[in-house]
Short mmCIF file of C-alpha atoms in Angstrom, two decimals:
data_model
loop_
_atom_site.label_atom_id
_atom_site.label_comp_id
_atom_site.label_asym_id
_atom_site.label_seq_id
_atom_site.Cartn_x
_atom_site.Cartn_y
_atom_site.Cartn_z
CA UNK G 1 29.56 23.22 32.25
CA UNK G 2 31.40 25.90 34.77
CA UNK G 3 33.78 23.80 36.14
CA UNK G 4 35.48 25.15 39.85
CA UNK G 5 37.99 27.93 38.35
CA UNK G 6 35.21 29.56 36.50
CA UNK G 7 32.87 29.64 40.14
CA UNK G 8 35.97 30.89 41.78
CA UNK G 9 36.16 33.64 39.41
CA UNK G 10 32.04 34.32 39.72
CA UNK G 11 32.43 34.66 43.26
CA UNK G 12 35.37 36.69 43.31
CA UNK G 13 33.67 38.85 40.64
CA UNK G 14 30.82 39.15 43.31
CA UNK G 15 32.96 40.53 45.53
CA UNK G 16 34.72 43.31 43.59
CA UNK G 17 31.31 44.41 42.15
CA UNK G 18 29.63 44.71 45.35
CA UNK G 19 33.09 45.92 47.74
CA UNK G 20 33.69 48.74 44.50
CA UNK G 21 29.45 49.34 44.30
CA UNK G 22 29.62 50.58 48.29
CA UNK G 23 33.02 52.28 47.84
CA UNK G 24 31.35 54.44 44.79
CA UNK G 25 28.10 55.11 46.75
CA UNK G 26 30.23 56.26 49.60
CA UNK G 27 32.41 58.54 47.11
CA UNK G 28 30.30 59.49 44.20
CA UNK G 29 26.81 60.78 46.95
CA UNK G 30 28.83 63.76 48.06
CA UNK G 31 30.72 64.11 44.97
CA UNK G 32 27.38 64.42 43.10
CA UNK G 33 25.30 66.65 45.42
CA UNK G 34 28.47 68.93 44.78
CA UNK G 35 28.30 68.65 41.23
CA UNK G 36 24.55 69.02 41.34
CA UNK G 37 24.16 72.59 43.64
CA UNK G 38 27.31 73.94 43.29
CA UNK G 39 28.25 77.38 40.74
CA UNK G 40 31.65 77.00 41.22
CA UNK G 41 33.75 77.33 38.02
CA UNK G 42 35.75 74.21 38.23
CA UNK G 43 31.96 72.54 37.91
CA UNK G 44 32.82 71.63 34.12
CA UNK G 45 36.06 70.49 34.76
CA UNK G 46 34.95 67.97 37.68
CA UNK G 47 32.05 66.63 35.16
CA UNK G 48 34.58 66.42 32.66
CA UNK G 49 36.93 64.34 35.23
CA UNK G 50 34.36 62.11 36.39
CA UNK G 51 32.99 61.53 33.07
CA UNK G 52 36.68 60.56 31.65
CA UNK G 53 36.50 56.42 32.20
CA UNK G 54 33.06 56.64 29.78
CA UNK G 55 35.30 57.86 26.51
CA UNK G 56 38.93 56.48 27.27
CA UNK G 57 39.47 53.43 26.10
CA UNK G 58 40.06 51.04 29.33
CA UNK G 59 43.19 49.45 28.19
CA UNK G 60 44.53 52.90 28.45
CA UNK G 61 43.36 53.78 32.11
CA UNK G 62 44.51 50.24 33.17
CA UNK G 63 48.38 51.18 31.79
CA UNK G 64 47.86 54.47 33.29
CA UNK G 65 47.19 52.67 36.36
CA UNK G 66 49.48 50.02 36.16
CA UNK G 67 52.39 52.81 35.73
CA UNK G 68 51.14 55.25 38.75
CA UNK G 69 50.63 52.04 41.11
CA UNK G 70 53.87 50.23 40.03
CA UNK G 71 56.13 51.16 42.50
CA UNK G 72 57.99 54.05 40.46
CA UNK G 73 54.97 55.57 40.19
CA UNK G 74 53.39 57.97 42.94
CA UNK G 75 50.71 56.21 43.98
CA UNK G 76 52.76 53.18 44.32
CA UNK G 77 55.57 55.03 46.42
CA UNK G 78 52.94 56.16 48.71
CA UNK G 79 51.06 52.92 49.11
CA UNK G 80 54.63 51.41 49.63
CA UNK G 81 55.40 54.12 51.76
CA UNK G 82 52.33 53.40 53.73
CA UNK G 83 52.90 49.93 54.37
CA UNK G 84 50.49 48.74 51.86
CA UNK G 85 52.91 47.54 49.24
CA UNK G 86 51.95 47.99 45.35
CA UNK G 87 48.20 47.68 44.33
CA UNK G 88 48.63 45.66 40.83
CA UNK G 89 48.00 41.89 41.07
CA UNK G 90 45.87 42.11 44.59
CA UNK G 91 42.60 42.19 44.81
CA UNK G 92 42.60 45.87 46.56
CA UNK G 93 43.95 47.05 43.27
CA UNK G 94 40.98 45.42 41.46
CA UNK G 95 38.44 47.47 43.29
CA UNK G 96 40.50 50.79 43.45
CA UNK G 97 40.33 50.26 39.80
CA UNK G 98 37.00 49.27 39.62
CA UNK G 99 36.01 52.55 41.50
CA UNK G 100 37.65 54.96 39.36
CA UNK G 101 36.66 52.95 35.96
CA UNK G 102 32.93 52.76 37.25
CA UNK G 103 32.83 55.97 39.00
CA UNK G 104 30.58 58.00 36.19
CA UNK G 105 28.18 54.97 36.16
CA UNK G 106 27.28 55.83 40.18
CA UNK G 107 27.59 59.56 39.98
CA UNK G 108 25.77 60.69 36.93
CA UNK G 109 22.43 59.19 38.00
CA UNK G 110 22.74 60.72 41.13
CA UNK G 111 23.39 64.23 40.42
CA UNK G 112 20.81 63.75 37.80
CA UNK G 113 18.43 62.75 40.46
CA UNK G 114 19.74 65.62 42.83
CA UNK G 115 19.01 68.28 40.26
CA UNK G 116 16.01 67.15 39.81
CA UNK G 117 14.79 68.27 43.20
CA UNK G 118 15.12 71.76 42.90
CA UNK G 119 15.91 74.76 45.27
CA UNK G 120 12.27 74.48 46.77
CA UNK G 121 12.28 71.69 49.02
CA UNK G 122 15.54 72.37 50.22
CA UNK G 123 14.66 75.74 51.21
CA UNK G 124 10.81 75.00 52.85
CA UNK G 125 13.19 72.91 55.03
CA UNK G 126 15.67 75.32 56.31
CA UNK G 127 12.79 77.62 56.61
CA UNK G 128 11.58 75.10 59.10
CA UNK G 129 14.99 74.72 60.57
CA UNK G 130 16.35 72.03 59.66
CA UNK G 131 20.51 72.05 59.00
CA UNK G 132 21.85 71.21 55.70
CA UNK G 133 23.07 67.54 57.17
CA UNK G 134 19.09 66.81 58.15
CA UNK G 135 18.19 68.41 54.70
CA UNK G 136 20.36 65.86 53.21
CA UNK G 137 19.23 62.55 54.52
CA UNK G 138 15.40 63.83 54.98
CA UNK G 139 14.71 65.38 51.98
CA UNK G 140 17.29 65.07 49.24
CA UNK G 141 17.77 61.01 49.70
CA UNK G 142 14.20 60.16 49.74
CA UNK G 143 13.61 62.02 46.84
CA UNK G 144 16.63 60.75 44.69
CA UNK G 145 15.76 56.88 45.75
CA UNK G 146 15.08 56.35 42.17
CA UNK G 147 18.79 57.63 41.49
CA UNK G 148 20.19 55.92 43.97
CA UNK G 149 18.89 52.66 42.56
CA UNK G 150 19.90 53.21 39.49
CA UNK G 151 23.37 54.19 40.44
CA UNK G 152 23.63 51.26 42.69
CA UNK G 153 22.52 48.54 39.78
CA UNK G 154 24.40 50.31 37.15
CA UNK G 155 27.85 50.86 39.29
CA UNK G 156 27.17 47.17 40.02
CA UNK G 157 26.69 45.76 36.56
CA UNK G 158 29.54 47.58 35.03
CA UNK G 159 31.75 46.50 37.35
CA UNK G 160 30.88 43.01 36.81
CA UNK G 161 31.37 43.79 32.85
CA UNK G 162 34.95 45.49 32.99
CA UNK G 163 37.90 43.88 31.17
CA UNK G 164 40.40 45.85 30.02
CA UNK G 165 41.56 47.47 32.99
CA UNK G 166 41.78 44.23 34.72
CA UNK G 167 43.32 42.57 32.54
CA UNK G 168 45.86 44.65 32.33
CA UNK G 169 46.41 45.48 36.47
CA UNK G 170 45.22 41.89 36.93
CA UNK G 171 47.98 39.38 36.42
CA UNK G 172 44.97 36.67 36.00
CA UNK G 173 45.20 35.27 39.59
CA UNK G 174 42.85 32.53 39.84
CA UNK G 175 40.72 33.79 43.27
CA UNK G 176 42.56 36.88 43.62
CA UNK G 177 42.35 39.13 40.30
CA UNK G 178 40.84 36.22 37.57
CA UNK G 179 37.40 38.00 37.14
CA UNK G 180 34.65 36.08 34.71
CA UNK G 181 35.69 38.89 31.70
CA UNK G 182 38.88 37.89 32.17
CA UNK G 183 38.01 34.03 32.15
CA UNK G 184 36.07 34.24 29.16
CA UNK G 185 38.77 35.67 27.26
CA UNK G 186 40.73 33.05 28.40
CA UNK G 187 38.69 30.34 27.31
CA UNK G 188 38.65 31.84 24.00
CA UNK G 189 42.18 32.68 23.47
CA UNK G 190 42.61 28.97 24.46
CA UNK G 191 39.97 27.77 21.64
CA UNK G 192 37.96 26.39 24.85
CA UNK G 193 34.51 27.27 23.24
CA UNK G 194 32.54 25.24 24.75
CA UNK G 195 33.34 26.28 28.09
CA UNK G 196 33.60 29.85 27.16
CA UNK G 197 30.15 29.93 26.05
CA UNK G 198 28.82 28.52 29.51
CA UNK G 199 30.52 31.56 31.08
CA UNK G 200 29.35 34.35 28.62
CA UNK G 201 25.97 32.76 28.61
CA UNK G 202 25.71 33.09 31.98
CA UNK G 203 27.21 36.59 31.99
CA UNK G 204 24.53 37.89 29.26
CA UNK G 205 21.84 36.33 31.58
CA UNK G 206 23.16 38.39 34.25
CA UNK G 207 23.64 41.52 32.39
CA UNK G 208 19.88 41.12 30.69
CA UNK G 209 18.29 40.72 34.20
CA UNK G 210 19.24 43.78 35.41
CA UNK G 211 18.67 46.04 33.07
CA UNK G 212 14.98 44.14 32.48
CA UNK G 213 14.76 44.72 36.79
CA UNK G 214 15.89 48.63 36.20
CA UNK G 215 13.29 49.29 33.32
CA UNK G 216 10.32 47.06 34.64
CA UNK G 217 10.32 47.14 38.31
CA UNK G 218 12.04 50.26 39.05
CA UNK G 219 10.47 51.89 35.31
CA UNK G 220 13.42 53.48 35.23
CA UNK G 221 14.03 55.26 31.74
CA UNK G 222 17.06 54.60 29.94
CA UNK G 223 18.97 57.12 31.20
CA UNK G 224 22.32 55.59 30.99
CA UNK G 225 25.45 57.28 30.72
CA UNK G 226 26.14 57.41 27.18
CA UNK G 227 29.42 55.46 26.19
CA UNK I 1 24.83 65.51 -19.37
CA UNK I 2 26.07 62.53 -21.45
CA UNK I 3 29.75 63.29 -21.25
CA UNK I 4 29.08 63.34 -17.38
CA UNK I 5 27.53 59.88 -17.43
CA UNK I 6 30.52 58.44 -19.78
CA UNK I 7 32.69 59.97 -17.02
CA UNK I 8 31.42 58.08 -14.36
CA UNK I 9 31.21 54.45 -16.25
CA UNK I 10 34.94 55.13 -16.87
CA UNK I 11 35.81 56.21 -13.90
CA UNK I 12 34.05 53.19 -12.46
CA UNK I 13 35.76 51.20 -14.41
CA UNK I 14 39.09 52.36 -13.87
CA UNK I 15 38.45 52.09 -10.03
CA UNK I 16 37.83 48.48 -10.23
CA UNK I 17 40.52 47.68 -12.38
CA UNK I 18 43.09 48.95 -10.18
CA UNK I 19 41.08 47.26 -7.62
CA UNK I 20 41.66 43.93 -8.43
CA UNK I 21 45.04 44.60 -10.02
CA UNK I 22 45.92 45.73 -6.61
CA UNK I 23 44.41 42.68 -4.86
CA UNK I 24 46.50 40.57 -7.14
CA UNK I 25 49.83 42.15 -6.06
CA UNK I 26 48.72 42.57 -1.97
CA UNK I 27 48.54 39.39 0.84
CA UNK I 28 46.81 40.03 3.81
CA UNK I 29 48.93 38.52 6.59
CA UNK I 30 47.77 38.13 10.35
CA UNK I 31 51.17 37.97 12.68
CA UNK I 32 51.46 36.70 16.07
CA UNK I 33 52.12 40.43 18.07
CA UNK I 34 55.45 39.21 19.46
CA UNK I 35 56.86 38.82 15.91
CA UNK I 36 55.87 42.43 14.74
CA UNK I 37 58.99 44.02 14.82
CA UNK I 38 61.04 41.48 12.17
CA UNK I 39 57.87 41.46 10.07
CA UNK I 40 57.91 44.79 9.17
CA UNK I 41 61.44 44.65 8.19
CA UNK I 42 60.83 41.11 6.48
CA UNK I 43 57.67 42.92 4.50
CA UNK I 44 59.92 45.35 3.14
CA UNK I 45 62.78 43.11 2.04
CA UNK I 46 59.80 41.27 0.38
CA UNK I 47 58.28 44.47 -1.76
CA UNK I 48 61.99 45.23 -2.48
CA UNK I 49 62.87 41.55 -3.64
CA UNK I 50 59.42 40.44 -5.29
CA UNK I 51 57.12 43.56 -5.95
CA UNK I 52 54.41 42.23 -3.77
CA UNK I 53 53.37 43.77 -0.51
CA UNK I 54 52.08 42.11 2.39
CA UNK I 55 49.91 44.03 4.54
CA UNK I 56 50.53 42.88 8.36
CA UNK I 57 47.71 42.80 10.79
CA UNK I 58 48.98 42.08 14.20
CA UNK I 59 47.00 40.13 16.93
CA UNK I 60 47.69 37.52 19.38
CA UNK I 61 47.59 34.22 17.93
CA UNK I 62 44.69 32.79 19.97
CA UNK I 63 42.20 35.77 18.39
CA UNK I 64 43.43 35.44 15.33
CA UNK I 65 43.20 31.44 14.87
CA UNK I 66 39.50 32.65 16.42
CA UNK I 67 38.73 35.01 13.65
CA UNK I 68 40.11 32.75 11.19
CA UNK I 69 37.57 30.05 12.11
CA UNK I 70 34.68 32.81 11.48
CA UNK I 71 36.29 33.94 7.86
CA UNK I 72 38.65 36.23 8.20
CA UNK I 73 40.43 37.20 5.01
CA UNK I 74 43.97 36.30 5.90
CA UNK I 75 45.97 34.56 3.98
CA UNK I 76 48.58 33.93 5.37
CA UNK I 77 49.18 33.25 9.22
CA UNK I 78 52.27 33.51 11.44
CA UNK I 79 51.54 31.91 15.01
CA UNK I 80 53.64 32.61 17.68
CA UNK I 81 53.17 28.38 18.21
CA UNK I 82 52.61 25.42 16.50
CA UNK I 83 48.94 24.24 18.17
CA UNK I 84 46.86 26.81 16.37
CA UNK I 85 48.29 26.61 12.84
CA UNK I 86 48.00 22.74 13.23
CA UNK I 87 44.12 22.80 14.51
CA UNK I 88 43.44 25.37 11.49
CA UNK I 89 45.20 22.77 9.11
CA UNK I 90 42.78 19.89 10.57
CA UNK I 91 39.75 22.09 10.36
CA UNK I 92 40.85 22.89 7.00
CA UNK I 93 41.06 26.78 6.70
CA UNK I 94 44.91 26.49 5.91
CA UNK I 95 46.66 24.45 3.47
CA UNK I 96 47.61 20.68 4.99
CA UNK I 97 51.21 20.24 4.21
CA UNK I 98 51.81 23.75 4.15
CA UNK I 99 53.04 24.53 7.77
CA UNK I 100 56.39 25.21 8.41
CA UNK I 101 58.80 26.62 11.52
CA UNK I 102 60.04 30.30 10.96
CA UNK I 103 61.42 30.72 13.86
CA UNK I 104 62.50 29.32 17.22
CA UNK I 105 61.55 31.53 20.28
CA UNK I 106 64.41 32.52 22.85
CA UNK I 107 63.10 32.62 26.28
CA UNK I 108 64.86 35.19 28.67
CA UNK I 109 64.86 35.72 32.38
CA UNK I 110 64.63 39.69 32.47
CA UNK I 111 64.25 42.49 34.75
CA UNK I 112 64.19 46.28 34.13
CA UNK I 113 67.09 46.91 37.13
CA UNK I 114 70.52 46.20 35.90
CA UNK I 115 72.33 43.70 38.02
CA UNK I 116 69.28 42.57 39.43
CA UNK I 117 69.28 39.26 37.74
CA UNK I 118 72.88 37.16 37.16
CA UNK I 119 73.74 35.29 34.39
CA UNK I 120 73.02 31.69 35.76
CA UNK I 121 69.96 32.82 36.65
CA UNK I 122 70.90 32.37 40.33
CA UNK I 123 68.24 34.50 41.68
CA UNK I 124 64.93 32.24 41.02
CA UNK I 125 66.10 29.95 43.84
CA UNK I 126 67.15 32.77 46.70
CA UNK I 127 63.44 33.97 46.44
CA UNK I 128 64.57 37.49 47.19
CA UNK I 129 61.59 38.83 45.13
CA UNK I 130 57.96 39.45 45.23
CA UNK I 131 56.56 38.59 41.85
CA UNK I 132 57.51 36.78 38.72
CA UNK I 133 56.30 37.59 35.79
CA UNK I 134 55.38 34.68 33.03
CA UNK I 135 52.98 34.16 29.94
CA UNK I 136 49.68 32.35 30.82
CA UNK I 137 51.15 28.87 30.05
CA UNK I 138 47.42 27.52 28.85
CA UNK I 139 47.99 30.68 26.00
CA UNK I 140 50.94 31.16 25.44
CA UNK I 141 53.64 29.31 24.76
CA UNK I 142 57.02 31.38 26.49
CA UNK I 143 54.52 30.37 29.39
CA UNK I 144 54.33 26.87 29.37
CA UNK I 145 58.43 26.77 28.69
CA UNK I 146 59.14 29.39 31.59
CA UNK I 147 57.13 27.09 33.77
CA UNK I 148 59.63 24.11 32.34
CA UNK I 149 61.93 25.74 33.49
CA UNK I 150 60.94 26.27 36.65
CA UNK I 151 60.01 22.73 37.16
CA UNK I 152 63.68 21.77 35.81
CA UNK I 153 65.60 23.95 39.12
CA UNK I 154 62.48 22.35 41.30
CA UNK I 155 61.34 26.16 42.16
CA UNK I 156 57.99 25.34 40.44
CA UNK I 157 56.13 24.59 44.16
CA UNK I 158 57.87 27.18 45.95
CA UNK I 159 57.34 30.51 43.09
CA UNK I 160 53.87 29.34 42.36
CA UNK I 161 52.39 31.85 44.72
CA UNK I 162 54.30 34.36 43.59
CA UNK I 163 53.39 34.00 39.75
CA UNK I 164 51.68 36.94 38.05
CA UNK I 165 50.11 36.06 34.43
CA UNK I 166 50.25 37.75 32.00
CA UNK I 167 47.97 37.26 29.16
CA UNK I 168 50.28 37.14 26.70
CA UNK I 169 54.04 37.65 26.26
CA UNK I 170 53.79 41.68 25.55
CA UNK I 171 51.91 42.12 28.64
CA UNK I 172 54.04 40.01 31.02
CA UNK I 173 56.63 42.35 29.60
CA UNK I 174 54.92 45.44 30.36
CA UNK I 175 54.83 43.94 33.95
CA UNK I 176 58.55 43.81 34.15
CA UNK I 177 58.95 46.56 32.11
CA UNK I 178 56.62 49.19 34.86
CA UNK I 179 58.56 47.25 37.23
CA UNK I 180 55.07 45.73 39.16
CA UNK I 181 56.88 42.43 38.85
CA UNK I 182 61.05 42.80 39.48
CA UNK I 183 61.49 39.90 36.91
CA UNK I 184 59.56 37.66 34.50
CA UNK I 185 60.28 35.32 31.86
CA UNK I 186 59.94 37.21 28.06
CA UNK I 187 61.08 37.08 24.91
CA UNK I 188 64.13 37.95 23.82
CA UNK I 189 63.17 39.75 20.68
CA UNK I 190 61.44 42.02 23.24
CA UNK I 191 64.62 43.16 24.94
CA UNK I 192 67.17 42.75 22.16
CA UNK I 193 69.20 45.53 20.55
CA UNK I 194 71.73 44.98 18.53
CA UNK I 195 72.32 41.83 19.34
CA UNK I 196 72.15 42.14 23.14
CA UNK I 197 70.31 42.99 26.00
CA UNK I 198 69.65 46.68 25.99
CA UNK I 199 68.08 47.53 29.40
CA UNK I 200 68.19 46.16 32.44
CA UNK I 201 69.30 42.68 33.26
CA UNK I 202 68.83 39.31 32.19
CA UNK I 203 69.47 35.45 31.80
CA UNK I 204 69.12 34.14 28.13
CA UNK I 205 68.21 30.17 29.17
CA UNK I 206 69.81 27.83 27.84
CA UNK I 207 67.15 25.78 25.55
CA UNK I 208 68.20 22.55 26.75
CA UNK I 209 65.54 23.40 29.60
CA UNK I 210 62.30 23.69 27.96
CA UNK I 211 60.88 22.53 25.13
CA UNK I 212 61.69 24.33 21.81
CA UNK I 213 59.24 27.26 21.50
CA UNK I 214 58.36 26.89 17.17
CA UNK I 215 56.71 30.01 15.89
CA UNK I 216 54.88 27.94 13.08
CA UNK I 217 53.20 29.71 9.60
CA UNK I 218 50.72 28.34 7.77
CA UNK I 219 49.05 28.91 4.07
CA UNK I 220 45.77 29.74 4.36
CA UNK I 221 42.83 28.59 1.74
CA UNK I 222 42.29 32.13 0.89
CA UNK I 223 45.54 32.33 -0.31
CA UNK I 224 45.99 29.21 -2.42
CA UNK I 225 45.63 31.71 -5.90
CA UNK I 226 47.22 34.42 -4.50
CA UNK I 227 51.33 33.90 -5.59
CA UNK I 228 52.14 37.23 -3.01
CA UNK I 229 50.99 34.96 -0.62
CA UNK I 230 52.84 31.69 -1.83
CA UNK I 231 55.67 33.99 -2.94
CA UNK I 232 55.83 35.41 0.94
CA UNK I 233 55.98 31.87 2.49
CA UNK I 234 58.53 31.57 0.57
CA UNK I 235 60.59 34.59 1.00
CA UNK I 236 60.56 33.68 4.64
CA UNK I 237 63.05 31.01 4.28
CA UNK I 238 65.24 33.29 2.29
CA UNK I 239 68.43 34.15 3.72
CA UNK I 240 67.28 37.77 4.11
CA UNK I 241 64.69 36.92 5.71
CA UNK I 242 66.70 34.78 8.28
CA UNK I 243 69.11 37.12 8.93
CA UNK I 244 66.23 39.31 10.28
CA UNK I 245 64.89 36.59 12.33
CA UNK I 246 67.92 36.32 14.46
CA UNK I 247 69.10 39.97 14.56
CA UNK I 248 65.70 40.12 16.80
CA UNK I 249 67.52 37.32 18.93
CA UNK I 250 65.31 34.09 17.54
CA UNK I 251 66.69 30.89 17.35
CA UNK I 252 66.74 29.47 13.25
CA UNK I 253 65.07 26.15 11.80
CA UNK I 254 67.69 23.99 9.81
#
């Protein structure tokens, strides 16, 4: 069964997912309408940015990370700087990581979603004066619901599934950076099967449910990112 | 049309003789990843001495005592401890009788500033940092003798907050190493050169407080017909072999 560390490291997972899901909504819904409307040539090298965490492998943006938060690394000077300390081992650093690693997840849905709208609505509604802020939230977002959705579950979910990069920003602090992924691999590197199994059953229950919720009840089509 | 199809048999042929002749000469090995770097010198000493070669897959120990209970192919297995080449022994995927101690680990109170830690190993007790750095001690055995240690100076309540695990003994070094953690306890073979500490600073401790860290190897059933793989568990008693062992600052068996 899933004794108390392993429900300490559900909930805690819980809270990354869900604290990193409203950071990426917050980030990636401007970042996307950009990347949806705009012509500007840097367009392909933003996608290709975003897209980055879907190809590299995430051992390698965790060290990356680990070495630009640590505190001879920039980001680390300026967090330190700030009064923040360094971001490795806290559970801060677990969902600045979680945004960046998750990131493409969120905003490839949305611009998806945003393209698919067109010029024409947009423009009947500054033809009846609306401003591009009241365009926004009463045209484009009701329209790209379905996106949003989609980027919500699927930011979500991943989240919940990383591993490398926490494991390697981590430090495996029980309530403070132990994630299930990370648990799991514990149990197993420990040759605790049994109670590994509990914990990856209950993960691929998880994982299962929401993609049956994003195809069924939302009919969503599979229009994952690619990995 | 016929001297094409006679080409082929023979060339079939030929392939899987010098398929198997190869396989008689080759031992796949699985080694623990913290005792990569003397492997690959011991692996070469052993093609030199015996003709064999042993090809070296590296893993942590855990994963590979794992894949070893599915049917992987190794056949022979150097843990970096003595638990997992015992439980393969009772489950009966290595040789009973077989196991031996290669090596005794050295455990090493290090940090990537010089002078930051003294050679008593004063500066666990004045607290005057923010994390320290040690192998998960339910994995990993320079874990469970760093927290011995610990235990041993009576730090163990006051540093347990500040503990940062790392999953195995290469990544709590990486955490010292970036600097994320200003000390941690590693390996020595991870910071040796030459016979000394190379970078930074550190406090070799003395073994008289933790238990002895054995790096056990083990004969596996794949390899009971293979002599490279009887030859190698031999070899690594040799005295070549042992002189490479504590060049990269482990401790010998008698």
């Amino acid at each position: 069964m899933l004794d108390a560390a392993d429900l300490t490291a559900l909930w805690l997972t819980l809270r990354v997912a869900s604290l990193a899901t409203v950071l990426m909504l917050l980030l990636g819904t401007p970042l996307a309408w950009w990347l949806a409307r705009t012509r500007s040539r840097y367009q392909g090298m933003a996608n290709a940015l975003v897209a980055l965490p879907l190809v590299l492998p995430p051992t390698v943006l965790g060290f990356y990370l680990l070495v630009l938060m640590g505190p001879n690394g920039p980001v680390g000077r300026l967090t330190t700087a700030l009064g923040l300390g360094t971001l490795p081992f806290t559970f801060t650093g677990l969902v600045v990581a979680s945004v960046l690693y998750s990131l493409p997840f969120v905003v490839q849905p949305l611009q998806t979603a945003f393209a698919a709208i067109g010029e024409q609505p947009l423009e009947a509604a500054a033809t009846l004066r609306a401003n591009p802020l009241d365009t926004f939230f009463s045209v484009a977002v009701p329209l790209a619901w379905p996106g949003f959705l989609t980027a919500t579950i699927l930011g979500f979910a991943h989240t919940v599934g990383e591993f490398g990069v926490v494991l390697m920003i981590g430090g495996n602090i029980p309530g403070r950076t132990q994630v299930v992924s990370v648990q799991i691999y514990n149990r197993v590197e420990a040759l605790e099967y049994a109670k590994a199994h509990w914990l990856a059953g209950c993960l691929l229950l998880f994982s299962f449910v929401v993609l049956l919720l994003m195809y069924t009840v939302l009919k969503t089509r599979p229009s994952i990112p690619s990995r | 049309m016929n001297c094409v199809f006679l080409s082929r048999i023979l060339l079939t042929v030929l392939l899987l003789t010098t398929q198997t002749f190869a396989a008689a000469e080759t031992t796949l090995v699985a080694v623990a990843t913290n005792f990569t770097q003397p492997m690959v010198k011991i692996a070469e000493l052993f093609h030199q001495a015996t003709g064999y070669t042993a090809k070296l897959s590296f893993g942590s120990s855990g994963k590979i005592a794992s894949q070893l209970q599915n049917g992987a192919p190794f056949e022979v297995f150097l843990s970096a401890d003595e638990d997992k080449p015992l439980k393969l022994e009772q489950t009966g995927v290595a040789v009973a009788g077989s196991r031996f101690t290669y090596a005794f680990g050295t455990l090493v109170l290090w940090s990537a500033q010089p002078g930051f830690v003294d050679d008593q190993g004063q500066i666990l007790g004045s607290g005057a940092f923010k994390h320290l750095a040690v192998a998960d001690p339910k994995l990993a055995p320079y874990g469970s003798a760093a927290l011995a240690v610990l235990e041993e100076k009576g730090l163990q309540e006051k540093l347990q907050p500040l503990l940062v695990l790392g999953e195995n003994i290469a990544q709590t070094h990486q955490f010292v190493s970036t600097g994320n953690a200003e000390l941690g306890f590693v390996s020595l073979s991870q910071v040796i050169d030459n016979g000394k500490i190379s970078q930074g600073s550190g406090w070799i401790v003395p073994s008289n407080l933790h238990a002895p860290i054995r790096q056990d190897a083990v004969l596996l059933e794949n390899g009971t017909d293979n002599p490279a793989a009887i030859e190698l568990m031999a070899f690594l008693k040799s005295p070549q072999a042992r002189s490479i062992i504590e060049q990269y600052g482990y401790g010998l068996p008698k």
